[in-house]
Coordinates of C-alpha atoms and ligand atoms in Angstrom, one line a residue:
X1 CA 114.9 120.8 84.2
X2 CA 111.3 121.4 83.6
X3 CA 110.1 120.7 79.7
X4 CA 107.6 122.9 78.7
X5 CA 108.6 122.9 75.1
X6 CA 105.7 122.3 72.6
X7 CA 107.0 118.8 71.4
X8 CA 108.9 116.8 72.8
X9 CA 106.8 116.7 76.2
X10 CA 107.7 115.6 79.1
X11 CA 107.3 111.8 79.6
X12 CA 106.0 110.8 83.1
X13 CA 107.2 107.9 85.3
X14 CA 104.2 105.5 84.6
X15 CA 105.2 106.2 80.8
X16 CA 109.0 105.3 81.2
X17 CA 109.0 102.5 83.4
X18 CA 106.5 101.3 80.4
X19 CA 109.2 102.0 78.3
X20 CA 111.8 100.1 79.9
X21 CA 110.2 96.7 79.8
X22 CA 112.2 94.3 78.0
X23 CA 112.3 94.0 74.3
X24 CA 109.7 91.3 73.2
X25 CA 109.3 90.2 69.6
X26 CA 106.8 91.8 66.9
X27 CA 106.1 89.0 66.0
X28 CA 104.3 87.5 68.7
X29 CA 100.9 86.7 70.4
X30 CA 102.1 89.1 73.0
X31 CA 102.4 92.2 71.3
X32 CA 100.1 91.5 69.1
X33 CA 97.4 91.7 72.3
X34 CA 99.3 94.8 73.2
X35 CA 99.1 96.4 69.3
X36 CA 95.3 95.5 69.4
X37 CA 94.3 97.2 73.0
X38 CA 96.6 100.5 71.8
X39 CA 94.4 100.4 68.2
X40 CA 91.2 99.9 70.3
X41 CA 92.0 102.8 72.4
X42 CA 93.5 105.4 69.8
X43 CA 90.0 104.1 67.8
X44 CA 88.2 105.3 70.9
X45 CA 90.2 108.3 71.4
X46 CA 90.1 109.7 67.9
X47 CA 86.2 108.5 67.1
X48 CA 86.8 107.8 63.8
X49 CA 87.0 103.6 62.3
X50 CA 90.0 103.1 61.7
X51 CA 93.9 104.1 62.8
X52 CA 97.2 103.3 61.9
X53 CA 100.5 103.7 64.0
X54 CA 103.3 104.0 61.8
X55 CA 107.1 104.2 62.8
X56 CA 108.2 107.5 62.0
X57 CA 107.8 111.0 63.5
X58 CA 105.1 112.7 62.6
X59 CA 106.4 114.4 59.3
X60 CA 106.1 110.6 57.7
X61 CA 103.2 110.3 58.5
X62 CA 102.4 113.7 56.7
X63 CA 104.6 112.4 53.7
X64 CA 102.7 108.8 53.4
X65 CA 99.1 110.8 53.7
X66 CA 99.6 113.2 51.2
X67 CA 101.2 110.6 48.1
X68 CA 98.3 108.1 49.4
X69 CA 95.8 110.5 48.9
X70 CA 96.1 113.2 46.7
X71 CA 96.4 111.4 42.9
X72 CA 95.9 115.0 40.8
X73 CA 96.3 118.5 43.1
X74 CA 96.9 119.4 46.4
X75 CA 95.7 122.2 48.2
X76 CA 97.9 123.7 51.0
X77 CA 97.5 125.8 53.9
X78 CA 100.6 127.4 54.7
X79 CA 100.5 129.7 57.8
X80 CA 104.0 128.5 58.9
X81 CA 107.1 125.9 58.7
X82 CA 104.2 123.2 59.1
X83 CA 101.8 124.0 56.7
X84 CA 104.8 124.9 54.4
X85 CA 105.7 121.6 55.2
X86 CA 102.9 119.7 52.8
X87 CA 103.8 122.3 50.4
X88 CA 107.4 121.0 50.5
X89 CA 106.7 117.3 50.3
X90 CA 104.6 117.6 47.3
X91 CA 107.1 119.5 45.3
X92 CA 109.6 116.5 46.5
X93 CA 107.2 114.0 44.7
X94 CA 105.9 116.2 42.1
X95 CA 102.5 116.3 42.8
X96 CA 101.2 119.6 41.7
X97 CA 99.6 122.2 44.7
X98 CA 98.3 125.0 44.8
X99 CA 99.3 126.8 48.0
X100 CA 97.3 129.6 50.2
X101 CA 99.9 131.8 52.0
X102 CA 99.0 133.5 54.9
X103 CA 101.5 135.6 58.0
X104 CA 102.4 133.2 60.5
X105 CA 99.9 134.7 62.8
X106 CA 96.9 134.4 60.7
X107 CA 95.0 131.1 60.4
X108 CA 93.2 130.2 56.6
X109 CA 90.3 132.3 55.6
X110 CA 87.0 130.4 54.4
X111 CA 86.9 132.8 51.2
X112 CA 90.4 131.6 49.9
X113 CA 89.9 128.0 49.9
X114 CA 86.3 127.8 48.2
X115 CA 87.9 130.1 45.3
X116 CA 91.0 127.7 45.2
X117 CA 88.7 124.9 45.0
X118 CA 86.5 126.8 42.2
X119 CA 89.6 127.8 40.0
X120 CA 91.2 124.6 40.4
X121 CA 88.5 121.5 39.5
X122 CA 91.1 119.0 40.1
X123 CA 92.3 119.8 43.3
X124 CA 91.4 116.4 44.9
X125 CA 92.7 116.5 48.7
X126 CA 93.4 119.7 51.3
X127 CA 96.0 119.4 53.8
X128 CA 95.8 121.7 56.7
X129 CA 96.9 121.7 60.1
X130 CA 94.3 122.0 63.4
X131 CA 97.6 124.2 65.4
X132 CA 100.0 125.5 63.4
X133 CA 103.0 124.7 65.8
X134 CA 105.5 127.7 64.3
X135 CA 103.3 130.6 65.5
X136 CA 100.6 128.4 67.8
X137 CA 97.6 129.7 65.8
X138 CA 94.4 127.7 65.6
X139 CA 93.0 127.1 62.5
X140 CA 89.3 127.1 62.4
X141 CA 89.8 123.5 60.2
X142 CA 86.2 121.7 61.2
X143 CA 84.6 124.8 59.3
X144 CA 86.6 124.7 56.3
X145 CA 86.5 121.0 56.3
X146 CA 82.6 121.3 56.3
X147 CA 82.2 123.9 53.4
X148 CA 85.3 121.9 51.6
X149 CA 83.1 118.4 52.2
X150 CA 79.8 120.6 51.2
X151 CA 81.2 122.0 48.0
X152 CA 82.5 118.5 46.7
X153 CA 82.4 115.5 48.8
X154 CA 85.1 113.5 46.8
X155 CA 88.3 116.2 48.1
X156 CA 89.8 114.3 50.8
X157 CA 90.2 116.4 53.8
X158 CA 93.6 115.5 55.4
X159 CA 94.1 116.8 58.5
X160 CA 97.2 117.3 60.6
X161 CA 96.6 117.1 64.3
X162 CA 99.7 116.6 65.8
X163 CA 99.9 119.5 68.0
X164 CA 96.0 119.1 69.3
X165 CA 95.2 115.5 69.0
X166 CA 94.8 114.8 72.9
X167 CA 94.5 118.4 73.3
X168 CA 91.2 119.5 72.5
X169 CA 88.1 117.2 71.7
X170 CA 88.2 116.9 67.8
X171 CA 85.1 117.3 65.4
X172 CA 86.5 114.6 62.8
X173 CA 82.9 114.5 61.1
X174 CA 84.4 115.8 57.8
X175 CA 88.3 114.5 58.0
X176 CA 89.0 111.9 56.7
X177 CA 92.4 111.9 58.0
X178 CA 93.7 112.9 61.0
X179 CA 97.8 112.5 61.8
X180 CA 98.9 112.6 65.3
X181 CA 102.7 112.2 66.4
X182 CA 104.0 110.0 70.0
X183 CA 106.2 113.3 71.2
X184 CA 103.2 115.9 71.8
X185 CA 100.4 115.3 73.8
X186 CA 100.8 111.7 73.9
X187 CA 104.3 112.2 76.3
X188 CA 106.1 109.8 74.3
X189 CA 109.4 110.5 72.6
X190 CA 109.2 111.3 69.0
X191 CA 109.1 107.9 66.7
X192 CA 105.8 106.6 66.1
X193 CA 102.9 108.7 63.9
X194 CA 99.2 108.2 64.1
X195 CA 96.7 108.2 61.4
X196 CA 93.0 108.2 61.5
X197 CA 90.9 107.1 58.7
X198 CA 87.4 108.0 58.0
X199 CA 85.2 105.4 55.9
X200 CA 85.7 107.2 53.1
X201 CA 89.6 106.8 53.4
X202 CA 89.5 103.5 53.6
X203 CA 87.4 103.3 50.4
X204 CA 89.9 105.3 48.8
X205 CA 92.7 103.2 50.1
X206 CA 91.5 100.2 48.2
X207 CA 92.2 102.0 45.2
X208 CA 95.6 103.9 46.2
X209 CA 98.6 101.6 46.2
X210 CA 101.6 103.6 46.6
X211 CA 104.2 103.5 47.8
X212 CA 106.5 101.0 49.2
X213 CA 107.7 101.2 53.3
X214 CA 104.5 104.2 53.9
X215 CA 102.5 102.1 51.6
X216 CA 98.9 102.6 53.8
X217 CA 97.1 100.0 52.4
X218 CA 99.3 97.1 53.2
X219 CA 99.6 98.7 56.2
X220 CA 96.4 98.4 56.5
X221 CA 96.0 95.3 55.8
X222 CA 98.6 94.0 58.5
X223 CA 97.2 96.1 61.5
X224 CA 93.8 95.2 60.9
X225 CA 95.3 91.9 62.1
X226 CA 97.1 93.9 65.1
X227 CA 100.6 93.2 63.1
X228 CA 102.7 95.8 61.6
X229 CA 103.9 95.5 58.0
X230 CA 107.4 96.1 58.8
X231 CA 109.3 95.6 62.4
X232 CA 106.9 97.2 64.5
X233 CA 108.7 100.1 67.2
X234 CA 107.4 97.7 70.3
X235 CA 108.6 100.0 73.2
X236 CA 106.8 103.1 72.2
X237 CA 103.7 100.8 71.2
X238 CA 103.7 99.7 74.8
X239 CA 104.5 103.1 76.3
X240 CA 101.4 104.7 73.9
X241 CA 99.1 101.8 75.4
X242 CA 100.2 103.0 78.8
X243 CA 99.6 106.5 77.6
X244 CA 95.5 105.9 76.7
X245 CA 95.1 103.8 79.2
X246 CA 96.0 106.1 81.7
X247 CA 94.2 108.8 79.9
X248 CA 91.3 106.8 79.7
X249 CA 91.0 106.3 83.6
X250 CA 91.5 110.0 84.1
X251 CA 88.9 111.0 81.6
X252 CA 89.4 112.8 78.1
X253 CA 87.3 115.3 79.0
X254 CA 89.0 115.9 82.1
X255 CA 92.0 116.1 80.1
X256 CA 90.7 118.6 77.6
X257 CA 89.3 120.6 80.6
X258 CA 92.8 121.0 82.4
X259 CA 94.2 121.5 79.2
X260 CA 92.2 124.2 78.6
X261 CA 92.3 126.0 82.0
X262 CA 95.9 125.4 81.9
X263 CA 96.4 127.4 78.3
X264 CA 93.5 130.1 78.9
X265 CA 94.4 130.8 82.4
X266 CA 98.6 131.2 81.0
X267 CA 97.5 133.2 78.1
X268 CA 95.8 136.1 80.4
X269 CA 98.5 136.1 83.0
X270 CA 101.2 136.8 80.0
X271 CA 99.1 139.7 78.8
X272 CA 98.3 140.8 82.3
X273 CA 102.4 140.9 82.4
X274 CA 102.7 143.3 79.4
X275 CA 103.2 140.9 77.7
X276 CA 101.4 140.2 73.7
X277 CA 100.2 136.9 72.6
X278 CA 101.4 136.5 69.0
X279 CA 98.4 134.6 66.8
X280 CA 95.5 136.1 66.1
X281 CA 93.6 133.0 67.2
X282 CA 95.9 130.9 69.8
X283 CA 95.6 127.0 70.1
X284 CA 95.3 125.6 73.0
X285 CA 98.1 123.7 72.8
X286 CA 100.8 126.1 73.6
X287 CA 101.3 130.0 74.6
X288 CA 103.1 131.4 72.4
X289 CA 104.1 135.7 73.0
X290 CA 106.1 137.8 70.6
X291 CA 108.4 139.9 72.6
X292 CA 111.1 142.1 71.6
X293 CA 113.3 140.0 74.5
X294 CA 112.1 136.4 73.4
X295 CA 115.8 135.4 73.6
X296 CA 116.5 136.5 76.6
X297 CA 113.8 135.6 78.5
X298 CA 113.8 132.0 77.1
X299 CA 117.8 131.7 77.9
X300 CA 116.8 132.9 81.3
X301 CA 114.7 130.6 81.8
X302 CA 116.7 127.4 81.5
X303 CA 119.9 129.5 83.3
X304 CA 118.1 130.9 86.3
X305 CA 114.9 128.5 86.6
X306 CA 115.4 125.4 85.1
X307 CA 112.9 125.9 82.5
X308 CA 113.4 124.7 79.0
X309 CA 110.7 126.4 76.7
X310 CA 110.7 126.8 72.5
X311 CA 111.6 129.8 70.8
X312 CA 110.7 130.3 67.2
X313 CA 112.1 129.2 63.4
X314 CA 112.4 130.9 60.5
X315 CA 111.2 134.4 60.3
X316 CA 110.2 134.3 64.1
X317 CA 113.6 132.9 65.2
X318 CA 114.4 135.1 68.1
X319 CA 111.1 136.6 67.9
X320 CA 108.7 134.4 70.0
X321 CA 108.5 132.1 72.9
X322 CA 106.4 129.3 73.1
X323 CA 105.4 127.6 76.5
X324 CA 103.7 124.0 76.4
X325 CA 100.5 122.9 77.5
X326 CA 100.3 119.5 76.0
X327 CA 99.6 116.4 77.8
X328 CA 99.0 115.6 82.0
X329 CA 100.7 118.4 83.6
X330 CA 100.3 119.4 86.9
X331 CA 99.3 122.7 87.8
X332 CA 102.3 123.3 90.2
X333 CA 104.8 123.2 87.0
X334 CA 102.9 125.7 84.7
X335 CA 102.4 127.7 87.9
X336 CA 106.4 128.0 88.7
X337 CA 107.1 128.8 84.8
X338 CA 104.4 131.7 85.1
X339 CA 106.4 133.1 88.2
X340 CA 109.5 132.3 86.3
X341 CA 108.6 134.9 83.9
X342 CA 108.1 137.4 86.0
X343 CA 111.0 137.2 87.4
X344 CA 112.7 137.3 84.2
X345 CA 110.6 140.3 83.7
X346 CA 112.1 142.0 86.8
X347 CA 115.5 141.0 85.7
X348 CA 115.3 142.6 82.8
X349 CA 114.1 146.0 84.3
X350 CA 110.4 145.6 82.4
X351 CA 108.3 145.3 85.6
X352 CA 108.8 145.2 89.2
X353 CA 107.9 141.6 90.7
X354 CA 104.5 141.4 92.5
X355 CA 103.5 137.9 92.6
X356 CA 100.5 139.0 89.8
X357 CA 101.4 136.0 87.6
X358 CA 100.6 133.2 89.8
X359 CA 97.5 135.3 91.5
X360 CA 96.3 135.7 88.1
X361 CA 97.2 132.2 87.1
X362 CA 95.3 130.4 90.0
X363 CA 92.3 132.7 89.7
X364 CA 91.9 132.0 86.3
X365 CA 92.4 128.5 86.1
X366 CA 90.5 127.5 89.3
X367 CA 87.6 129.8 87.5
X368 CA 87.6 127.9 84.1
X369 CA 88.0 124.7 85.9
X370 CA 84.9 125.6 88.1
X371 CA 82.6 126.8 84.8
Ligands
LIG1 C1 105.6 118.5 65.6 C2 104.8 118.7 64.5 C3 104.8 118.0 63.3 C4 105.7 116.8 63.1 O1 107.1 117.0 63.2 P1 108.1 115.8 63.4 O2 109.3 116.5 63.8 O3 108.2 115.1 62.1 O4 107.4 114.9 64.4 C5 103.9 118.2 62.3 N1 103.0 119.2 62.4 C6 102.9 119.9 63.5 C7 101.8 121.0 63.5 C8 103.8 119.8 64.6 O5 103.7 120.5 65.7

């Protein structure tokens, strides 16, 4: 079965026989080299000081940002289940938000969030995402975090990157932090989180004790000596290393490149198909079409072609399907779900199979790969 769902990824060979090593203690010289080569790298990556790797999936790492950073408001973002999410974990801890709604296929307007920060003086932290997974929009989130950073420096800009961290090249120059998660384009399974810290996160930190197991700043303080505070998840620690360092050989902007080609080039051929693309401004980190036969299609899929995409939540359950483009992927897989879904297509009496999907796919992405 082919995975091509938009977390988890598929995790390669060189990743899983990583994986398999035998357990070794946390507590030891040797992971600790290992813990300090994968903060190195993920410092490298990200191009910000400082990270932490925290055992969770991604959502805790959403959860530990939020109470470590906001002390008085939150502003939220919601343009779908993610977004929604920060919303949802404030009103768990009782911080107050304020919360900009938008459809699911419409990323954050400038406008809105400048007047929320205007009518609301103690809004001290914004929590956005880069891809809103539910509906794959893009949100333009290094503009906002500019005018937010230009309009009053001391809001901490938190930014959730799950879905494009690896992805795309990130402008981090006014986040101050930046959450990442193993299962997306890392091609881990889910398990460990990522944060990023700016310098003027980590001053903050010195004043924000809270918490106890997410508690940031002792984290802090034990990873900064390439030790965890609690048991540290070894395995996928040693499977991320793998992960950058492989990445690293290959090049991130090769990476961001195929990416790119691999995402543009799907996009067109699903609209050459008849098909509609359902954000207003798609991330690169999945295709995601609305489609009156979603369902069916997606069923197909994994029945007839041994393709296992995402369909939608919420108010876009049977609505959408969403293909992956996360992580090293070669081209002959996102070339056989292409021609896949044409031949769902002809199956379901919309169109008559002519090979355009692949034609168009190749075209495109050997043109984009060639710019
Ligand atoms: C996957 C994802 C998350 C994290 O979800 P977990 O299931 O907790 O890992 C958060 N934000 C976005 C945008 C995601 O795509």
């Amino acid at each position: 079965m082919l995975l091509f769902t938009p977390g988890p990824t598929p995790t390669p060979e060189f990743i899983r026989n990583a994986l398999a090593l035998p357990t070794i203690h946390h507590r030891t010289q040797e992971f600790e080299s290992i813990f300090s080569e994968t903060r190195e790298l993920l410092k490298d990556m990200i191009k910000m000081p400082e990270v932490l790797m925290l055992s969770s999936s991604g959502s805790g790492a959403m959860e530990a940002s939020l109470l470590t950073f906001c002390a008085k408001k939150v502003l939220t973002i919601n343009s779908g289940k993610f977004g929604e999410r920060f919303s949802k974990i404030a009103n768990a801890f009782n911080i107050p938000y304020i919360e900009i709604t938008n459809e699911w296929d419409t990323p954050a307007g400038l406008e809105c969030v400048i007047n929320a920060l205007k009518a609301n003086p103690d809004i001290d932290a914004i929590c956005m995402q880069v891809c809103e997974s539910a509906g794959g929009l893009r949100h333009s989130y290094e503009v906002i975090a500019k005018a937010i950073k230009e309009y009053n420096k001391d809001v901490t800009v938190i930014i959730d990157a799950i879905t494009a961290m690896g992805v795309e090249p990130l402008d981090v120059s006014n986040v101050d932090v930046l959450i990442g998660g193993s299962q997306k384009a890392f091609m881990l399974p889910a398990g460990m989180s990522i944060i990023g810290l700016s310098q003027f996160a980590l001053e903050k930190l010195e004043s924000r004790n809270v918490g106890f197991y997410f508690n940031l700043k002792t984290e802090l303080k034990n990873q900064q000596k390439n030790t965890t505070a609690w048991s540290a998840p070894v395995s996928l620690a040693t499977g991320l290393c793998a992960f950058l360092k492989e990445a690293k050989k290959i090049g991130y902007e090769n990476i961001y490149k195929e990416t790119k080609a691999r995402s543009l080039a799907c996009d067109c051929v699903m609209e050459n198909l008849g098909l509609r693309i359902y954000p207003k401004i798609p991330a690169l980190a999945m295709t995601t079409v609305i489609d009156d036969d979603a369902e069916k299609v997606r069923k197909m899929l994994k029945n007839d072609f041994n393709v296992n995409i995402a369909g939608g939540q919420d108010r876009l359950k049977g609505k959408i399907f969403r293909i992956n483009h996360m992580g090293i992927i070669p081209i002959h897989e996102i070339s056989w779900v292409v021609n896949a879904i044409e031949l769902c297509l002809s199956k379901l009496k919309r169109r008559e199979f002519n090979g355009l999907a692949n034609q168009i796919f190749l075209q495109q992405y050997y043109s984009i790969m060639e710019s």
